[in-house]
Amino acid sequence: MATSPSVTYLCECQKRFPLSELYFCEQCSKVLCRLCLAEEIDSYYCPHCLENMPSSEAMLYLNKCSKCFECPSCFNTLSPVVSSDQRYYFTCQFCRWDSAILGLVEERPDQLIVKAFSRERDGPHRHEAAKLIEKFRKISSEVQKEKELQARLKRRSTIGLIVASASNRRQPPTGPWKWEDMEAALVQKETQQKSKHVQTIAGQVTDNEKVIQPDDPLDVSNVTTLQQRFTDPACQPSSLSELYPSRKQLLTRRSRRCRVCTRFVVKPEINPCAVPPFKKNNIAMSFIPRVSIVQLPSLNVGQPAALHLAFTNPLDSNVHISFFVDESADVSVVVPAVPSYLGALNDLVEVNELWASEETPEGIEPDDPKYVVQRQFNRVVFNFQITPSRETSDVEVTIGWRLKYQNAMNQDQTVTVQTVLSLGKVEST
């Protein structure tokens, strides 16, 4: 099946990504994907109230907001409203669900939040989980003590054998224990350790839980979905009338470092309301030209075709560009042999074209009409000649280009980029 034409970029790990998913390391002059970067969590914040908190506080609240609750039916944020009798309850402005049907009503909004939070904090499942954690912690401590004791006994027995053999090899060793006895004791200890098993705490069905029998009538419209059940994993309600509001899940603000030079590529502000939101944000779209297919001809085996690619420069300085191509068994490509340039990005051009500068930089020859089809400010359309060598359902062409420009520190920087073009089906003549 033929695929639609597309343009992807090759990362240093030779994986393909669109330009919007790539990053640029200025220190290494390389295009990197998210897999080539190391992530660090800077802070946690609520997506609704935008309150940020450190990791210790986020762990205390189980990575959930302490104030905001979401609807158990449609997962939108709930709002506290007051009824005619001056009592507060949660309601959803989207699906009109409210907490009054659950009896979750209080005289003040802060009491309403505390009551909703106490169900999760004082739930029986959390106490059972705490008991299991404490049980496993004790077992782990006992196992560690047994290992240390065995290591100590082995060292003492080895030293005792060396001393006994050095004193008199013919006389049997004297003392309260022998090497064979100690070895047998260790084997017995290991057997006892393997035979130990953890007694699990089996929960029993309470009066409030209902066991559904196969013959019971089932109203499908009243059955909860999997997403609604997974939102409340402690209870996992099966009926819509048993849904209970849950706290809003926290999101993270993360920094990304280059694994080679350990420099920051992305560094956000701690406060999600800060303007600008990033201290540093080296996305590839701000440094690497965007490539788009302008003209895609029909491809036939053995017949050359003109492929027009547009390069758009996102930098505010001129960029020198030269092309090279990787050899392929499916298609031969002829790239522009003469280096060219991409004009600088000038936002004032959108207001008035008189601000545009079309002067050719020094050291660059004038445009050859054979290779440069169109030039407009920071956008240039180049002509590439491709000749397919065999019939295929989706031909791919890898074109590389080198960029040379001056960065923000007025230092010369050279970047090598490779793009993979999926051009579609090649037909026989």
CSV table of C-alpha atoms in Angstrom, one decimal:
chain,number,residue,atom,x,y,z
A,1,MET,CA,0.0,0.0,0.0
A,2,ALA,CA,1.4,3.4,-1.0
A,3,THR,CA,2.0,6.0,1.6
A,4,SER,CA,1.5,9.7,1.4
A,5,PRO,CA,4.7,11.8,0.9
A,6,SER,CA,6.4,12.8,4.1
A,7,VAL,CA,9.6,14.4,5.4
A,8,THR,CA,11.3,13.1,8.5
A,9,TYR,CA,14.7,13.9,10.1
A,10,LEU,CA,17.3,11.5,11.3
A,11,CYS,CA,18.5,11.8,14.9
A,12,GLU,CA,22.0,10.9,16.0
A,13,CYS,CA,20.6,7.5,17.0
A,14,GLN,CA,19.4,7.0,13.4
A,15,LYS,CA,15.7,7.1,14.4
A,16,ARG,CA,13.2,9.1,12.3
A,17,PHE,CA,11.2,11.9,13.8
A,18,PRO,CA,9.4,15.0,12.5
A,19,LEU,CA,11.1,18.3,13.1
A,20,SER,CA,8.6,19.2,15.8
A,21,GLU,CA,9.7,16.3,18.0
A,22,LEU,CA,13.5,17.0,17.9
A,23,TYR,CA,15.9,19.2,19.9
A,24,PHE,CA,19.2,20.9,19.2
A,25,CYS,CA,22.3,20.9,21.4
A,26,GLU,CA,24.3,24.0,20.7
A,27,GLN,CA,27.4,22.6,22.5
A,28,CYS,CA,27.6,19.4,20.4
A,29,SER,CA,26.0,20.9,17.2
A,30,LYS,CA,23.7,17.8,16.9
A,31,VAL,CA,20.0,17.2,16.4
A,32,LEU,CA,18.7,15.0,19.2
A,33,CYS,CA,15.5,13.2,19.9
A,34,ARG,CA,13.8,12.7,23.3
A,35,LEU,CA,15.5,9.3,23.7
A,36,CYS,CA,18.9,10.9,23.4
A,37,LEU,CA,18.2,13.3,26.3
A,38,ALA,CA,18.2,12.7,30.0
A,39,GLU,CA,15.1,14.0,31.8
A,40,GLU,CA,14.9,15.5,35.3
A,41,ILE,CA,11.7,16.5,37.1
A,42,ASP,CA,11.9,20.0,38.3
A,43,SER,CA,8.5,20.5,40.0
A,44,TYR,CA,4.9,19.3,40.1
A,45,TYR,CA,1.9,21.4,39.5
A,46,CYS,CA,-1.9,21.1,39.2
A,47,PRO,CA,-3.2,21.6,35.6
A,48,HIS,CA,-6.3,23.4,36.9
A,49,CYS,CA,-5.2,25.7,39.7
A,50,LEU,CA,-1.6,25.8,38.5
A,51,GLU,CA,-0.2,25.5,42.0
A,52,ASN,CA,3.3,24.1,42.0
A,53,MET,CA,4.8,22.0,44.8
A,54,PRO,CA,8.2,20.3,45.4
A,55,SER,CA,8.6,16.6,45.1
A,56,SER,CA,8.4,15.9,48.8
A,57,GLU,CA,5.0,17.6,49.1
A,58,ALA,CA,3.8,15.9,45.9
A,59,MET,CA,4.7,12.5,47.4
A,60,LEU,CA,2.9,13.4,50.6
A,61,TYR,CA,-0.3,14.0,48.6
A,62,LEU,CA,0.3,10.9,46.3
A,63,ASN,CA,1.0,13.1,43.3
A,64,LYS,CA,-2.5,14.6,43.4
A,65,CYS,CA,-3.7,18.1,44.0
A,66,SER,CA,-5.0,18.8,47.5
A,67,LYS,CA,-7.7,21.2,46.4
A,68,CYS,CA,-9.0,20.2,42.9
A,69,PHE,CA,-11.3,17.3,42.2
A,70,GLU,CA,-12.4,15.8,38.9
A,71,CYS,CA,-15.7,14.5,37.8
A,72,PRO,CA,-15.8,10.7,38.1
A,73,SER,CA,-18.1,10.5,35.0
A,74,CYS,CA,-16.5,12.8,32.4
A,75,PHE,CA,-13.2,13.7,34.2
A,76,ASN,CA,-13.7,17.4,34.0
A,77,THR,CA,-12.9,19.6,36.9
A,78,LEU,CA,-15.6,19.9,39.6
A,79,SER,CA,-16.7,23.2,41.1
A,80,PRO,CA,-18.2,23.7,44.6
A,81,VAL,CA,-21.6,25.3,44.5
A,82,VAL,CA,-24.1,26.3,47.2
A,83,SER,CA,-27.7,25.0,47.3
A,84,SER,CA,-30.8,26.7,48.4
A,85,ASP,CA,-30.3,25.6,52.0
A,86,GLN,CA,-26.8,27.1,52.1
A,87,ARG,CA,-25.0,23.8,51.8
A,88,TYR,CA,-22.0,23.2,49.4
A,89,TYR,CA,-21.6,20.3,47.1
A,90,PHE,CA,-19.5,19.4,44.0
A,91,THR,CA,-21.0,19.7,40.5
A,92,CYS,CA,-19.7,19.2,37.0
A,93,GLN,CA,-20.5,22.0,34.5
A,94,PHE,CA,-20.2,19.7,31.6
A,95,CYS,CA,-22.2,16.5,32.4
A,96,ARG,CA,-24.2,18.0,35.3
A,97,TRP,CA,-23.0,15.3,37.8
A,98,ASP,CA,-23.2,16.4,41.4
A,99,SER,CA,-22.0,14.9,44.7
A,100,ALA,CA,-25.4,15.4,46.5
A,101,ILE,CA,-26.5,12.0,45.4
A,102,LEU,CA,-23.6,10.5,47.4
A,103,GLY,CA,-24.3,12.6,50.5
A,104,LEU,CA,-21.1,14.6,50.0
A,105,VAL,CA,-22.5,17.9,51.2
A,106,GLU,CA,-21.1,20.3,53.8
A,107,GLU,CA,-21.7,23.8,55.2
A,108,ARG,CA,-18.5,25.3,54.0
A,109,PRO,CA,-16.3,24.7,50.9
A,110,ASP,CA,-13.2,23.8,52.9
A,111,GLN,CA,-15.1,21.3,54.9
A,112,LEU,CA,-16.3,19.8,51.6
A,113,ILE,CA,-12.8,19.3,50.4
A,114,VAL,CA,-11.6,17.8,53.7
A,115,LYS,CA,-14.5,15.3,53.7
A,116,ALA,CA,-13.8,14.2,50.1
A,117,PHE,CA,-10.1,13.9,50.9
A,118,SER,CA,-10.7,11.9,54.1
A,119,ARG,CA,-12.3,9.0,52.1
A,120,GLU,CA,-9.1,8.4,50.3
A,121,ARG,CA,-6.9,9.0,53.4
A,122,ASP,CA,-8.9,6.8,55.8
A,123,GLY,CA,-9.9,4.1,53.3
A,124,PRO,CA,-9.6,0.5,54.3
A,125,HIS,CA,-7.6,-0.4,51.2
A,126,ARG,CA,-4.9,2.1,52.2
A,127,HIS,CA,-4.6,0.6,55.7
A,128,GLU,CA,-4.3,-2.9,54.2
A,129,ALA,CA,-1.6,-1.7,51.8
A,130,ALA,CA,0.3,-0.1,54.8
A,131,LYS,CA,0.2,-3.4,56.7
A,132,LEU,CA,1.6,-5.2,53.6
A,133,ILE,CA,4.4,-2.7,53.2
A,134,GLU,CA,5.3,-3.0,56.9
A,135,LYS,CA,5.2,-6.8,56.7
A,136,PHE,CA,7.5,-6.9,53.7
A,137,ARG,CA,9.8,-4.4,55.3
A,138,LYS,CA,10.2,-6.7,58.4
A,139,ILE,CA,10.8,-9.7,56.1
A,140,SER,CA,13.5,-7.8,54.1
A,141,SER,CA,15.2,-6.8,57.4
A,142,GLU,CA,15.2,-10.4,58.6
A,143,VAL,CA,16.6,-11.7,55.3
A,144,GLN,CA,19.4,-9.1,55.4
A,145,LYS,CA,20.3,-10.1,59.0
A,146,GLU,CA,20.5,-13.8,58.0
A,147,LYS,CA,22.8,-13.0,55.1
A,148,GLU,CA,25.1,-11.0,57.3
A,149,LEU,CA,25.2,-13.8,60.0
A,150,GLN,CA,26.0,-16.5,57.4
A,151,ALA,CA,28.8,-14.4,56.0
A,152,ARG,CA,30.2,-13.9,59.5
A,153,LEU,CA,30.0,-17.6,60.3
A,154,LYS,CA,31.7,-18.6,57.1
A,155,ARG,CA,34.6,-16.2,57.8
A,156,ARG,CA,35.0,-17.5,61.4
A,157,SER,CA,34.8,-21.2,60.3
A,158,THR,CA,37.4,-20.6,57.6
A,159,ILE,CA,39.8,-19.0,60.0
A,160,GLY,CA,39.3,-21.8,62.6
A,161,LEU,CA,40.1,-24.5,60.0
A,162,ILE,CA,43.3,-22.7,59.0
A,163,VAL,CA,44.5,-22.4,62.6
A,164,ALA,CA,43.6,-26.0,63.4
A,165,SER,CA,45.3,-27.4,60.3
A,166,ALA,CA,48.4,-25.3,61.0
A,167,SER,CA,48.7,-26.5,64.7
A,168,ASN,CA,48.4,-30.2,64.1
A,169,ARG,CA,47.2,-31.8,60.9
A,170,ARG,CA,47.0,-35.3,62.3
A,171,GLN,CA,44.9,-34.6,65.4
A,172,PRO,CA,41.2,-34.2,64.9
A,173,PRO,CA,40.0,-30.6,65.5
A,174,THR,CA,38.7,-29.9,68.9
A,175,GLY,CA,36.1,-27.3,70.0
A,176,PRO,CA,32.4,-26.9,70.3
A,177,TRP,CA,31.8,-27.3,66.5
A,178,LYS,CA,33.4,-28.8,63.4
A,179,TRP,CA,33.4,-27.7,59.8
A,180,GLU,CA,31.0,-30.4,58.7
A,181,ASP,CA,28.6,-29.4,61.5
A,182,MET,CA,28.7,-25.8,60.4
A,183,GLU,CA,28.2,-26.6,56.8
A,184,ALA,CA,25.2,-28.7,57.6
A,185,ALA,CA,23.8,-25.9,59.8
A,186,LEU,CA,24.1,-23.5,56.9
A,187,VAL,CA,22.4,-25.8,54.5
A,188,GLN,CA,19.6,-26.3,57.0
A,189,LYS,CA,19.2,-22.5,57.4
A,190,GLU,CA,19.0,-22.0,53.7
A,191,THR,CA,16.3,-24.7,53.4
A,192,GLN,CA,14.3,-23.0,56.1
A,193,GLN,CA,14.7,-19.7,54.5
A,194,LYS,CA,13.4,-21.0,51.2
A,195,SER,CA,10.4,-22.7,52.8
A,196,LYS,CA,9.2,-19.4,54.3
A,197,HIS,CA,6.2,-17.9,52.6
A,198,VAL,CA,4.5,-14.6,53.0
A,199,GLN,CA,1.0,-14.8,54.4
A,200,THR,CA,-1.2,-12.6,52.3
A,201,ILE,CA,-4.1,-10.7,53.7
A,202,ALA,CA,-7.2,-11.9,52.0
A,203,GLY,CA,-10.0,-9.5,51.9
A,204,GLN,CA,-13.6,-10.6,52.5
A,205,VAL,CA,-16.8,-9.3,51.0
A,206,THR,CA,-18.4,-6.8,53.3
A,207,ASP,CA,-22.0,-5.9,53.6
A,208,ASN,CA,-21.7,-2.9,51.4
A,209,GLU,CA,-20.2,-4.9,48.5
A,210,LYS,CA,-22.5,-6.7,46.2
A,211,VAL,CA,-21.6,-9.9,44.4
A,212,ILE,CA,-23.2,-10.1,40.9
A,213,GLN,CA,-24.7,-13.4,40.1
A,214,PRO,CA,-24.9,-14.8,36.6
A,215,ASP,CA,-28.8,-14.8,36.7
A,216,ASP,CA,-29.1,-11.2,38.0
A,217,PRO,CA,-30.6,-8.7,35.5
A,218,LEU,CA,-28.0,-6.2,34.2
A,219,ASP,CA,-28.6,-2.7,33.1
A,220,VAL,CA,-25.8,-1.9,30.7
A,221,SER,CA,-26.5,1.9,30.8
A,222,ASN,CA,-25.7,1.9,34.5
A,223,VAL,CA,-22.4,0.0,34.2
A,224,THR,CA,-19.1,2.0,34.5
A,225,THR,CA,-16.4,2.0,31.9
A,226,LEU,CA,-12.9,0.7,32.5
A,227,GLN,CA,-11.5,4.3,32.6
A,228,GLN,CA,-14.0,5.2,35.3
A,229,ARG,CA,-13.0,2.2,37.4
A,230,PHE,CA,-9.3,2.7,37.0
A,231,THR,CA,-9.7,6.3,38.2
A,232,ASP,CA,-10.7,4.8,41.6
A,233,PRO,CA,-8.5,1.7,41.9
A,234,ALA,CA,-9.3,1.2,45.6
A,235,CYS,CA,-13.0,0.6,45.1
A,236,GLN,CA,-13.5,0.1,41.3
A,237,PRO,CA,-17.2,0.8,41.3
A,238,SER,CA,-19.3,-1.2,38.9
A,239,SER,CA,-22.4,1.1,39.0
A,240,LEU,CA,-22.6,4.8,38.0
A,241,SER,CA,-24.4,5.6,41.2
A,242,GLU,CA,-21.3,4.5,43.2
A,243,LEU,CA,-18.9,6.9,41.4
A,244,TYR,CA,-16.9,9.1,43.8
A,245,PRO,CA,-14.9,12.3,42.9
A,246,SER,CA,-11.1,11.9,42.8
A,247,ARG,CA,-8.4,14.4,43.2
A,248,LYS,CA,-6.7,16.0,40.1
A,249,GLN,CA,-3.5,14.3,39.0
A,250,LEU,CA,-0.4,16.4,39.1
A,251,LEU,CA,1.7,17.2,36.0
A,252,THR,CA,5.4,17.7,35.9
A,253,ARG,CA,7.8,20.3,34.5
A,254,ARG,CA,10.9,18.6,33.3
A,255,SER,CA,14.4,19.6,32.2
A,256,ARG,CA,16.2,17.8,29.5
A,257,ARG,CA,20.0,17.4,29.3
A,258,CYS,CA,22.3,16.2,26.5
A,259,ARG,CA,23.8,12.9,27.5
A,260,VAL,CA,27.2,13.7,25.9
A,261,CYS,CA,28.0,17.2,27.2
A,262,THR,CA,25.4,17.2,30.1
A,263,ARG,CA,24.3,20.7,29.1
A,264,PHE,CA,20.7,21.8,29.4
A,265,VAL,CA,18.7,21.6,26.2
A,266,VAL,CA,15.3,22.4,27.8
A,267,LYS,CA,15.0,24.2,31.2
A,268,PRO,CA,11.5,25.3,32.2
A,269,GLU,CA,10.6,27.8,34.9
A,270,ILE,CA,9.6,26.3,38.3
A,271,ASN,CA,6.4,28.3,38.4
A,272,PRO,CA,4.0,27.3,35.6
A,273,CYS,CA,2.5,30.8,35.5
A,274,ALA,CA,5.9,32.4,34.7
A,275,VAL,CA,6.4,34.4,31.6
A,276,PRO,CA,8.3,33.3,29.6
A,277,PRO,CA,7.6,29.7,30.6
A,278,PHE,CA,11.2,28.5,29.7
A,279,LYS,CA,14.6,29.6,30.8
A,280,LYS,CA,16.0,27.6,27.8
A,281,ASN,CA,14.1,25.9,25.1
A,282,ASN,CA,16.3,24.6,22.3
A,283,ILE,CA,13.7,22.9,20.1
A,284,ALA,CA,15.0,22.0,16.7
A,285,MET,CA,12.3,24.1,14.9
A,286,SER,CA,14.1,27.3,16.2
A,287,PHE,CA,17.5,26.3,14.8
A,288,ILE,CA,17.1,23.8,11.9
A,289,PRO,CA,15.4,24.8,8.6
A,290,ARG,CA,12.0,23.3,7.9
A,291,VAL,CA,11.8,21.2,4.7
A,292,SER,CA,8.6,20.8,2.8
A,293,ILE,CA,7.8,19.1,-0.6
A,294,VAL,CA,6.6,21.8,-3.1
A,295,GLN,CA,6.4,19.7,-6.3
A,296,LEU,CA,6.2,15.9,-6.4
A,297,PRO,CA,6.2,14.5,-9.9
A,298,SER,CA,5.0,11.0,-11.0
A,299,LEU,CA,7.8,8.5,-10.6
A,300,ASN,CA,8.6,6.0,-13.3
A,301,VAL,CA,11.5,3.5,-13.5
A,302,GLY,CA,14.5,4.9,-15.4
A,303,GLN,CA,13.0,8.3,-16.0
A,304,PRO,CA,14.5,11.4,-14.3
A,305,ALA,CA,12.0,13.6,-12.4
A,306,ALA,CA,12.3,17.0,-10.8
A,307,LEU,CA,11.7,17.2,-7.1
A,308,HIS,CA,11.2,20.7,-5.6
A,309,LEU,CA,12.0,21.1,-1.9
A,310,ALA,CA,11.4,24.3,0.1
A,311,PHE,CA,13.9,25.2,2.9
A,312,THR,CA,12.7,27.8,5.4
A,313,ASN,CA,15.3,29.4,7.7
A,314,PRO,CA,14.1,30.0,11.3
A,315,LEU,CA,17.3,31.9,12.4
A,316,ASP,CA,17.8,35.7,12.3
A,317,SER,CA,21.2,35.3,10.4
A,318,ASN,CA,22.1,34.0,7.0
A,319,VAL,CA,22.8,30.3,6.8
A,320,HIS,CA,25.2,28.8,4.2
A,321,ILE,CA,23.9,25.4,3.0
A,322,SER,CA,25.5,22.6,1.0
A,323,PHE,CA,24.1,19.2,0.0
A,324,PHE,CA,25.2,15.6,-0.1
A,325,VAL,CA,23.3,12.4,-0.7
A,326,ASP,CA,23.6,8.8,0.5
A,327,GLU,CA,23.8,6.2,-2.2
A,328,SER,CA,20.6,4.1,-2.5
A,329,ALA,CA,19.9,1.0,-4.6
A,330,ASP,CA,16.3,2.2,-5.4
A,331,VAL,CA,16.9,5.7,-6.7
A,332,SER,CA,19.7,8.0,-7.8
A,333,VAL,CA,19.7,11.6,-6.7
A,334,VAL,CA,21.4,14.7,-8.2
A,335,VAL,CA,21.8,17.4,-5.6
A,336,PRO,CA,22.8,21.1,-6.2
A,337,ALA,CA,26.5,21.0,-6.7
A,338,VAL,CA,27.1,24.7,-5.8
A,339,PRO,CA,26.7,25.8,-2.1
A,340,SER,CA,23.9,28.3,-1.5
A,341,TYR,CA,22.4,30.3,1.3
A,342,LEU,CA,19.2,30.8,3.2
A,343,GLY,CA,18.2,34.4,4.0
A,344,ALA,CA,17.7,35.5,7.6
A,345,LEU,CA,14.3,35.5,9.2
A,346,ASN,CA,13.0,39.1,9.5
A,347,ASP,CA,9.6,39.6,11.2
A,348,LEU,CA,9.3,43.1,9.8
A,349,VAL,CA,9.0,41.7,6.3
A,350,GLU,CA,5.5,40.5,7.1
A,351,VAL,CA,4.6,44.2,7.8
A,352,ASN,CA,6.4,45.8,4.8
A,353,GLU,CA,8.5,44.1,2.1
A,354,LEU,CA,10.7,47.2,1.9
A,355,TRP,CA,12.5,45.8,5.0
A,356,ALA,CA,13.7,42.8,3.1
A,357,SER,CA,17.3,42.4,2.0
A,358,GLU,CA,18.1,40.3,-1.1
A,359,GLU,CA,21.9,40.9,-1.1
A,360,THR,CA,24.0,37.8,-1.7
A,361,PRO,CA,26.4,37.1,1.2
A,362,GLU,CA,30.2,37.2,0.6
A,363,GLY,CA,31.8,34.0,-0.7
A,364,ILE,CA,28.5,32.8,-2.2
A,365,GLU,CA,28.0,32.6,-6.0
A,366,PRO,CA,24.8,34.0,-7.5
A,367,ASP,CA,21.8,31.5,-7.8
A,368,ASP,CA,22.0,29.0,-10.6
A,369,PRO,CA,18.5,28.7,-12.1
A,370,LYS,CA,19.2,25.0,-12.6
A,371,TYR,CA,19.2,24.4,-8.9
A,372,VAL,CA,17.4,27.4,-7.3
A,373,VAL,CA,13.8,27.5,-8.5
A,374,GLN,CA,12.6,30.3,-6.2
A,375,ARG,CA,14.0,32.6,-3.5
A,376,GLN,CA,11.8,34.7,-1.2
A,377,PHE,CA,13.3,36.2,1.9
A,378,ASN,CA,14.2,33.3,4.3
A,379,ARG,CA,12.5,30.6,2.0
A,380,VAL,CA,14.3,29.0,-0.9
A,381,VAL,CA,13.0,26.3,-3.2
A,382,PHE,CA,15.8,23.9,-4.6
A,383,ASN,CA,15.5,21.5,-7.5
A,384,PHE,CA,16.6,17.9,-7.0
A,385,GLN,CA,16.7,15.4,-9.9
A,386,ILE,CA,15.7,11.8,-8.9
A,387,THR,CA,15.8,8.7,-11.1
A,388,PRO,CA,14.2,5.5,-9.7
A,389,SER,CA,16.0,2.3,-10.6
A,390,ARG,CA,13.3,-0.2,-9.8
A,391,GLU,CA,9.5,-0.5,-9.1
A,392,THR,CA,8.5,-0.2,-5.5
A,393,SER,CA,5.5,0.7,-3.4
A,394,ASP,CA,7.2,3.5,-1.5
A,395,VAL,CA,10.6,4.9,-2.5
A,396,GLU,CA,12.7,6.7,0.1
A,397,VAL,CA,15.4,9.2,-0.5
A,398,THR,CA,18.0,10.3,2.1
A,399,ILE,CA,19.4,13.8,1.5
A,400,GLY,CA,22.0,15.4,3.8
A,401,TRP,CA,22.9,19.0,4.2
A,402,ARG,CA,25.5,21.0,6.1
A,403,LEU,CA,24.6,24.4,7.7
A,404,LYS,CA,27.2,27.1,8.6
A,405,TYR,CA,26.1,30.2,10.4
A,406,GLN,CA,26.9,32.4,13.4
A,407,ASN,CA,25.1,31.7,16.6
A,408,ALA,CA,24.0,34.2,19.2
A,409,MET,CA,27.5,34.4,20.7
A,410,ASN,CA,28.9,35.4,17.2
A,411,GLN,CA,30.7,32.1,16.9
A,412,ASP,CA,30.8,30.0,13.8
A,413,GLN,CA,28.7,26.8,14.0
A,414,THR,CA,28.4,23.9,11.6
A,415,VAL,CA,25.5,21.4,11.8
A,416,THR,CA,25.0,18.3,9.7
A,417,VAL,CA,21.4,17.2,9.1
A,418,GLN,CA,19.9,14.3,7.2
A,419,THR,CA,16.3,14.1,6.0
A,420,VAL,CA,14.4,11.1,4.7
A,421,LEU,CA,11.8,11.7,2.0
A,422,SER,CA,9.0,9.2,1.4
A,423,LEU,CA,8.0,9.9,-2.1
A,424,GLY,CA,5.4,7.2,-2.7
A,425,LYS,CA,5.0,4.6,-5.4
A,426,VAL,CA,7.3,4.1,-8.4
A,427,GLU,CA,5.6,2.7,-11.5
A,428,SER,CA,7.1,0.8,-14.4
A,429,THR,CA,7.3,2.5,-17.8
